[in-house]
Short mmCIF file of C-alpha atoms and ligand atoms in Angstrom, two decimals:
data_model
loop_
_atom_site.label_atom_id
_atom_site.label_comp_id
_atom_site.label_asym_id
_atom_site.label_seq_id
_atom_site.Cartn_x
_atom_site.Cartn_y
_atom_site.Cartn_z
CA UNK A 22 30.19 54.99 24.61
CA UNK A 23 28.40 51.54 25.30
CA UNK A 24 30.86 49.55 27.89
CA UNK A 25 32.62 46.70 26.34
CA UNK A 26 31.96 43.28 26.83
CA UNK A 27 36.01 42.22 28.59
CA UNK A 28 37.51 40.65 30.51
CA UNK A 29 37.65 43.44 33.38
CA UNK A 30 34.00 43.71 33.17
CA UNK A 31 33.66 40.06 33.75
CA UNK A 32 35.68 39.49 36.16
CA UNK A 33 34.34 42.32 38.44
CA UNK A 34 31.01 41.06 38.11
CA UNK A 35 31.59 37.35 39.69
CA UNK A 36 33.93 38.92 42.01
CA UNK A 37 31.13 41.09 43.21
CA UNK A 38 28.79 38.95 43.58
CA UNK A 39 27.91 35.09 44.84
CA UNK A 40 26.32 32.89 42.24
CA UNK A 41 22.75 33.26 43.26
CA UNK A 42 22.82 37.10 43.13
CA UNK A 43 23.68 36.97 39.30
CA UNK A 44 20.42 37.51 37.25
CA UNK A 45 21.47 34.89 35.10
CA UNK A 46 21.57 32.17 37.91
CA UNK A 47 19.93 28.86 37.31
CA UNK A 48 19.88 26.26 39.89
CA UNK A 49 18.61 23.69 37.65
CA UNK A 50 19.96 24.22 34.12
CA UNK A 51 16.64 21.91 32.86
CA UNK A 52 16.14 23.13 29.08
CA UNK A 53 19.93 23.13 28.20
CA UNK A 54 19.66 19.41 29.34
CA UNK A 55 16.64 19.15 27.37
CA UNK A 56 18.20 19.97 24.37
CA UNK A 57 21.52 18.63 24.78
CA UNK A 58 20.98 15.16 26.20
CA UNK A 59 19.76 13.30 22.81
CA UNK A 60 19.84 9.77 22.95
CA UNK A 61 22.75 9.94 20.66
CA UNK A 62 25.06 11.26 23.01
CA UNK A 63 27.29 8.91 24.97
CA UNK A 64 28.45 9.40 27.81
CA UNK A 65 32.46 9.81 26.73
CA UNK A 66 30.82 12.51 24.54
CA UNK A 67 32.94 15.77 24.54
CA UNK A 68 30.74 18.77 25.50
CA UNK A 69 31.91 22.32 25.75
CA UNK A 70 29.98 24.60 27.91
CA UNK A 71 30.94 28.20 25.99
CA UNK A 72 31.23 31.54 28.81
CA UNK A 73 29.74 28.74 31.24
CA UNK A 74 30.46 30.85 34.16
CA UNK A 75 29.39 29.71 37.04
CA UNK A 76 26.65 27.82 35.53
CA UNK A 77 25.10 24.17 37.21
CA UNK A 78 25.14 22.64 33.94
CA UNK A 79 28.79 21.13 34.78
CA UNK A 80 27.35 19.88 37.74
CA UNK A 81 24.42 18.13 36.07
CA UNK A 82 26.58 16.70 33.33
CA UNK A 83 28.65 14.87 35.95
CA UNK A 84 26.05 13.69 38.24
CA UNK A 85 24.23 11.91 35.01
CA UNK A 86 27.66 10.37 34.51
CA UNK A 87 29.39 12.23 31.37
CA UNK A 88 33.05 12.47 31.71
CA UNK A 89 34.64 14.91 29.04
CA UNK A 90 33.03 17.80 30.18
CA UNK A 91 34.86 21.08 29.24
CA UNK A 92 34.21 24.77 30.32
CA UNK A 93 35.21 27.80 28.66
CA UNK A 94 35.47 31.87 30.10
CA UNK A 95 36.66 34.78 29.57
CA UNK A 96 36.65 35.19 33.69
CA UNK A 97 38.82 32.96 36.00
CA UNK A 98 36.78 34.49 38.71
CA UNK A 99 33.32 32.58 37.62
CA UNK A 100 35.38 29.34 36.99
CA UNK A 101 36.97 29.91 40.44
CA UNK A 102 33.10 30.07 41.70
CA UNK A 103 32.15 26.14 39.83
CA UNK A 104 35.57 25.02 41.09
CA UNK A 105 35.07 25.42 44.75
CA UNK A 106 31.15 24.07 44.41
CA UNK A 107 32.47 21.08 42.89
CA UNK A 108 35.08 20.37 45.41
CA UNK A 109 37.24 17.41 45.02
CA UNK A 110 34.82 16.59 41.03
CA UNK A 111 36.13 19.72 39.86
CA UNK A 112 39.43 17.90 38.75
CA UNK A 113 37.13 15.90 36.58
CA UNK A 114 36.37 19.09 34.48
CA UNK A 115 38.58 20.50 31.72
CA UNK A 116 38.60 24.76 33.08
CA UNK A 117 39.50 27.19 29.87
CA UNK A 118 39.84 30.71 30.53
CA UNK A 119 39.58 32.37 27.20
CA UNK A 120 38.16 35.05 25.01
CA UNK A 121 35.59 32.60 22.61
CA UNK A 122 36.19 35.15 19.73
CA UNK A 123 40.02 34.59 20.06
CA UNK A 124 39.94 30.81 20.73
CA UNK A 125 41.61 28.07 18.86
CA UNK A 126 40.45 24.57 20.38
CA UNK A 127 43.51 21.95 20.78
CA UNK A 128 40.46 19.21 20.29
CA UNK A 129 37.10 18.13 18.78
CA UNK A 130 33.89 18.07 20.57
CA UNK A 131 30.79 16.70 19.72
CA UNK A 132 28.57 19.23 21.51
CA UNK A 133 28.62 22.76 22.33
CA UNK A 134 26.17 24.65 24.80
CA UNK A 135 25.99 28.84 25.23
CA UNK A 136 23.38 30.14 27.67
CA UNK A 137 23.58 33.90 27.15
CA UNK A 138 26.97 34.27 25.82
CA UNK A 139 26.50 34.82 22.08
CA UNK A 140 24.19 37.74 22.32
CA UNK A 141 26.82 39.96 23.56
CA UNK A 142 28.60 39.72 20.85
CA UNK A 143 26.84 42.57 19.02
CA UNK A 144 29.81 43.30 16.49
CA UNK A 145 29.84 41.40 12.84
CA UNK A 146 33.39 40.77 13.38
CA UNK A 147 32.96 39.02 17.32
CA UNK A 148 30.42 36.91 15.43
CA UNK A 149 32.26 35.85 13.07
CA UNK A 150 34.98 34.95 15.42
CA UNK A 151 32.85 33.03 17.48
CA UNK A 152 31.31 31.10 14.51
CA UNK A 153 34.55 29.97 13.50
CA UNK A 154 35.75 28.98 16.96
CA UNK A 155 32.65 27.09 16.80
CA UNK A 156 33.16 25.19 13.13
CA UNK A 157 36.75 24.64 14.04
CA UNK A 158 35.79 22.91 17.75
CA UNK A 159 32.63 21.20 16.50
CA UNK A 160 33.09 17.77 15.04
CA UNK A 161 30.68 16.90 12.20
CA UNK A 162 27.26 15.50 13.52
CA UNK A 163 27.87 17.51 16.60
CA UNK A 164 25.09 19.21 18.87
CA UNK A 165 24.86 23.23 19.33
CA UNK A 166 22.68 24.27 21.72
CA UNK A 167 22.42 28.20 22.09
CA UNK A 168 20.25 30.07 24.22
CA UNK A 169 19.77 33.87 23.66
CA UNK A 170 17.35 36.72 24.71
CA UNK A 171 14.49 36.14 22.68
CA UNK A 172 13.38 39.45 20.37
CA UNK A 173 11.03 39.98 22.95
CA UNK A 174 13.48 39.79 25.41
CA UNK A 175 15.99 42.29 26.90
CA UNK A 176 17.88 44.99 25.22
CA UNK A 177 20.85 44.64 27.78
CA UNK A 178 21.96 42.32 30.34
CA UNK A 179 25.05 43.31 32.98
CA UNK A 180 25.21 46.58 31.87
CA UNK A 181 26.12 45.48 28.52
CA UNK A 182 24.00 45.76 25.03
CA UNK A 183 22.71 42.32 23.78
CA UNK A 184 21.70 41.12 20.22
CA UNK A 185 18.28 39.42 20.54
CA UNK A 186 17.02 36.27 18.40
CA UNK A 187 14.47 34.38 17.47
CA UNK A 188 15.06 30.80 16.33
CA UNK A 189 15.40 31.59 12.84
CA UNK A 190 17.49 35.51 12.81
CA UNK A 191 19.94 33.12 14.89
CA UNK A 192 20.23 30.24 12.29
CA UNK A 193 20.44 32.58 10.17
CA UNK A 194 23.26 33.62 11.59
CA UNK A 195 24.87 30.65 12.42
CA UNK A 196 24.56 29.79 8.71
CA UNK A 197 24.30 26.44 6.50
CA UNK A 198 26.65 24.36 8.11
CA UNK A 199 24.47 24.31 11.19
CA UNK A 200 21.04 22.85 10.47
CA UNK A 201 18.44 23.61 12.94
CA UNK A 202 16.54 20.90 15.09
CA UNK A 203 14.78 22.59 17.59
CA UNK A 204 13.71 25.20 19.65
CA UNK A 205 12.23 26.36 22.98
CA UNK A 206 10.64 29.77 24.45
CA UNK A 207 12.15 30.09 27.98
CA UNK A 208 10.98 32.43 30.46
CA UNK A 209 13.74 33.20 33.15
CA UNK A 210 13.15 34.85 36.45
CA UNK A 211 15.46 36.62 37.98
CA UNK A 212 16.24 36.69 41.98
CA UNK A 213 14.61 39.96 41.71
CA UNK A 214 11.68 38.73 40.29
CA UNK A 215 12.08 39.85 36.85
CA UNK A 216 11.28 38.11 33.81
CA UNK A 217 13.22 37.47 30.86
CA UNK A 218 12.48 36.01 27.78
CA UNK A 219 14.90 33.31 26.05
CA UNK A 220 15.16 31.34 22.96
CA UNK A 221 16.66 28.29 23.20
CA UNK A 222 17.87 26.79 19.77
CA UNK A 223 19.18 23.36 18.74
CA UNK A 224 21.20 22.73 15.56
CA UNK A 225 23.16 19.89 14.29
CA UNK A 226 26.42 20.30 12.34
CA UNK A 227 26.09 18.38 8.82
C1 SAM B 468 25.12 35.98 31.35
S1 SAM B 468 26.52 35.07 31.80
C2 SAM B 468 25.97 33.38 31.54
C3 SAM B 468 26.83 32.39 32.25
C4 SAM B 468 26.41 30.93 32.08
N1 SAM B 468 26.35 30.54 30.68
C5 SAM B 468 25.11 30.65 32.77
O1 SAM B 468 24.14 30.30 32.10
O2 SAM B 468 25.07 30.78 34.01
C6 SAM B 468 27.61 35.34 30.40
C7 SAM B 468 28.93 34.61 30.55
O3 SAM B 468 29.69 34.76 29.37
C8 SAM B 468 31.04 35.00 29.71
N2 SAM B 468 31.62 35.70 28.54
C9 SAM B 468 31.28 36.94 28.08
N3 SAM B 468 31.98 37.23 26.97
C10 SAM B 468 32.77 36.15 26.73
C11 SAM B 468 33.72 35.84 25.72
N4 SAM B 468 33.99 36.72 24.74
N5 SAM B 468 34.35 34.64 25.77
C12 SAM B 468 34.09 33.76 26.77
N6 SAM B 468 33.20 33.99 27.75
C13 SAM B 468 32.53 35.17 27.73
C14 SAM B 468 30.95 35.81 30.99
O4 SAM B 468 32.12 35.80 31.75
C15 SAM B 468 29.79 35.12 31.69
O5 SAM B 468 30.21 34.04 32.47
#
């Protein structure tokens, strides 16, 4: 049997491991501001970072001055990791641990950002989950921003089976509410040296 995608896998892996031996790591999280900082967004602008992990891109949204930055996952142990980098800014940061496909947001936010978190979900019913967390966070006119293993990508990532997408199987399965804006091909190299391929999709809610 494949091995789940749970919180015990999770959490072993950031325990494991610092930061910059996760193949995921990105010191610089440069297209996910790309695509999330339109002109549109203000700075009081509430932005979710979805299974951000340990990711920079809290780090980035504070230094260009945004203050409702939120971050979401499943694994205390990689919000533990941001927490500590961030020292005394950390209080600055909303910290959710939670299963996205079981989440019910208190509040609205007008922009949501997932950098190789929705391709694990590789069951209909965790993507349908996740959709609706997302429809029921997202306020209308608010940014996605969803970066995935592109098809010609990897088949697994952590051990763990991933769904791959191109910019249009993913709107396609993000469906009509979320109109697509834009996209970019990504090429991500690991601390190993390996590469893998990413799409990075925009889409506004109408
Ligand atoms: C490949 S890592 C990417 C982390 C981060 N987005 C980045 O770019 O550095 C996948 C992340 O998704 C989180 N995750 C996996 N499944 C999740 C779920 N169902 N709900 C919330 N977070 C999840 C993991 O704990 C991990 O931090």
């Amino acid at each position: 049997m494949e091995p789940a995608s749970s919180i015990e896998h999770w959490q072993r892996v950031y325990a494991a491991r610092s930061e910059e031996e996760l193949s995921w790591y990105e010191p610089v999280p440069g297209i996910s501001l790309d695509l999330l900082l339109t002109p549109s967004l203000q700075k009081d602008a509430k932005i979710l970072d979805v299974g951000g992990g340990a990711s920079h891109l809290v780090d980035a949204l504070l230094d260009r001055g945004f203050t409702q930055v939120s971050v979401l996952d499943i694994a205390e142990s990689a919000l533990e990791k941001s927490h500590s980098r961030l020292a005394e800014k950390a209080s600055w940061v909303h910290w959710i641990v939670a299963d996205i496909t079981q989440w019910q947001s208190e509040k609205k936010y007008n922009a949501w950002h997932d950098r190789a978190v929705f391709h694990f979900l590789t069951t209909e019913q965790d993507r349908r989950a996740y959709r609706a967390a997302m429809e029921n966070a997202l306020l209308p006119g608010g940014i996605v921003v969803i970066g995935t293993f592109a098809l010609d990508g990897p088949e697994r990532c952590s051990g763990l089976p991933v769904q791959r997408y191109s910019p249009e199987s993913l709107s396609a399965e993000l469906g009509d509410a979320f109109r697509w804006t834009a996209s970019r091909k990504v090429e991500h190299t690991t601390q190993a040296g390996k590469v893998q391929r990413f799409q990075f999709s925009r889409f506004v809610r109408d």
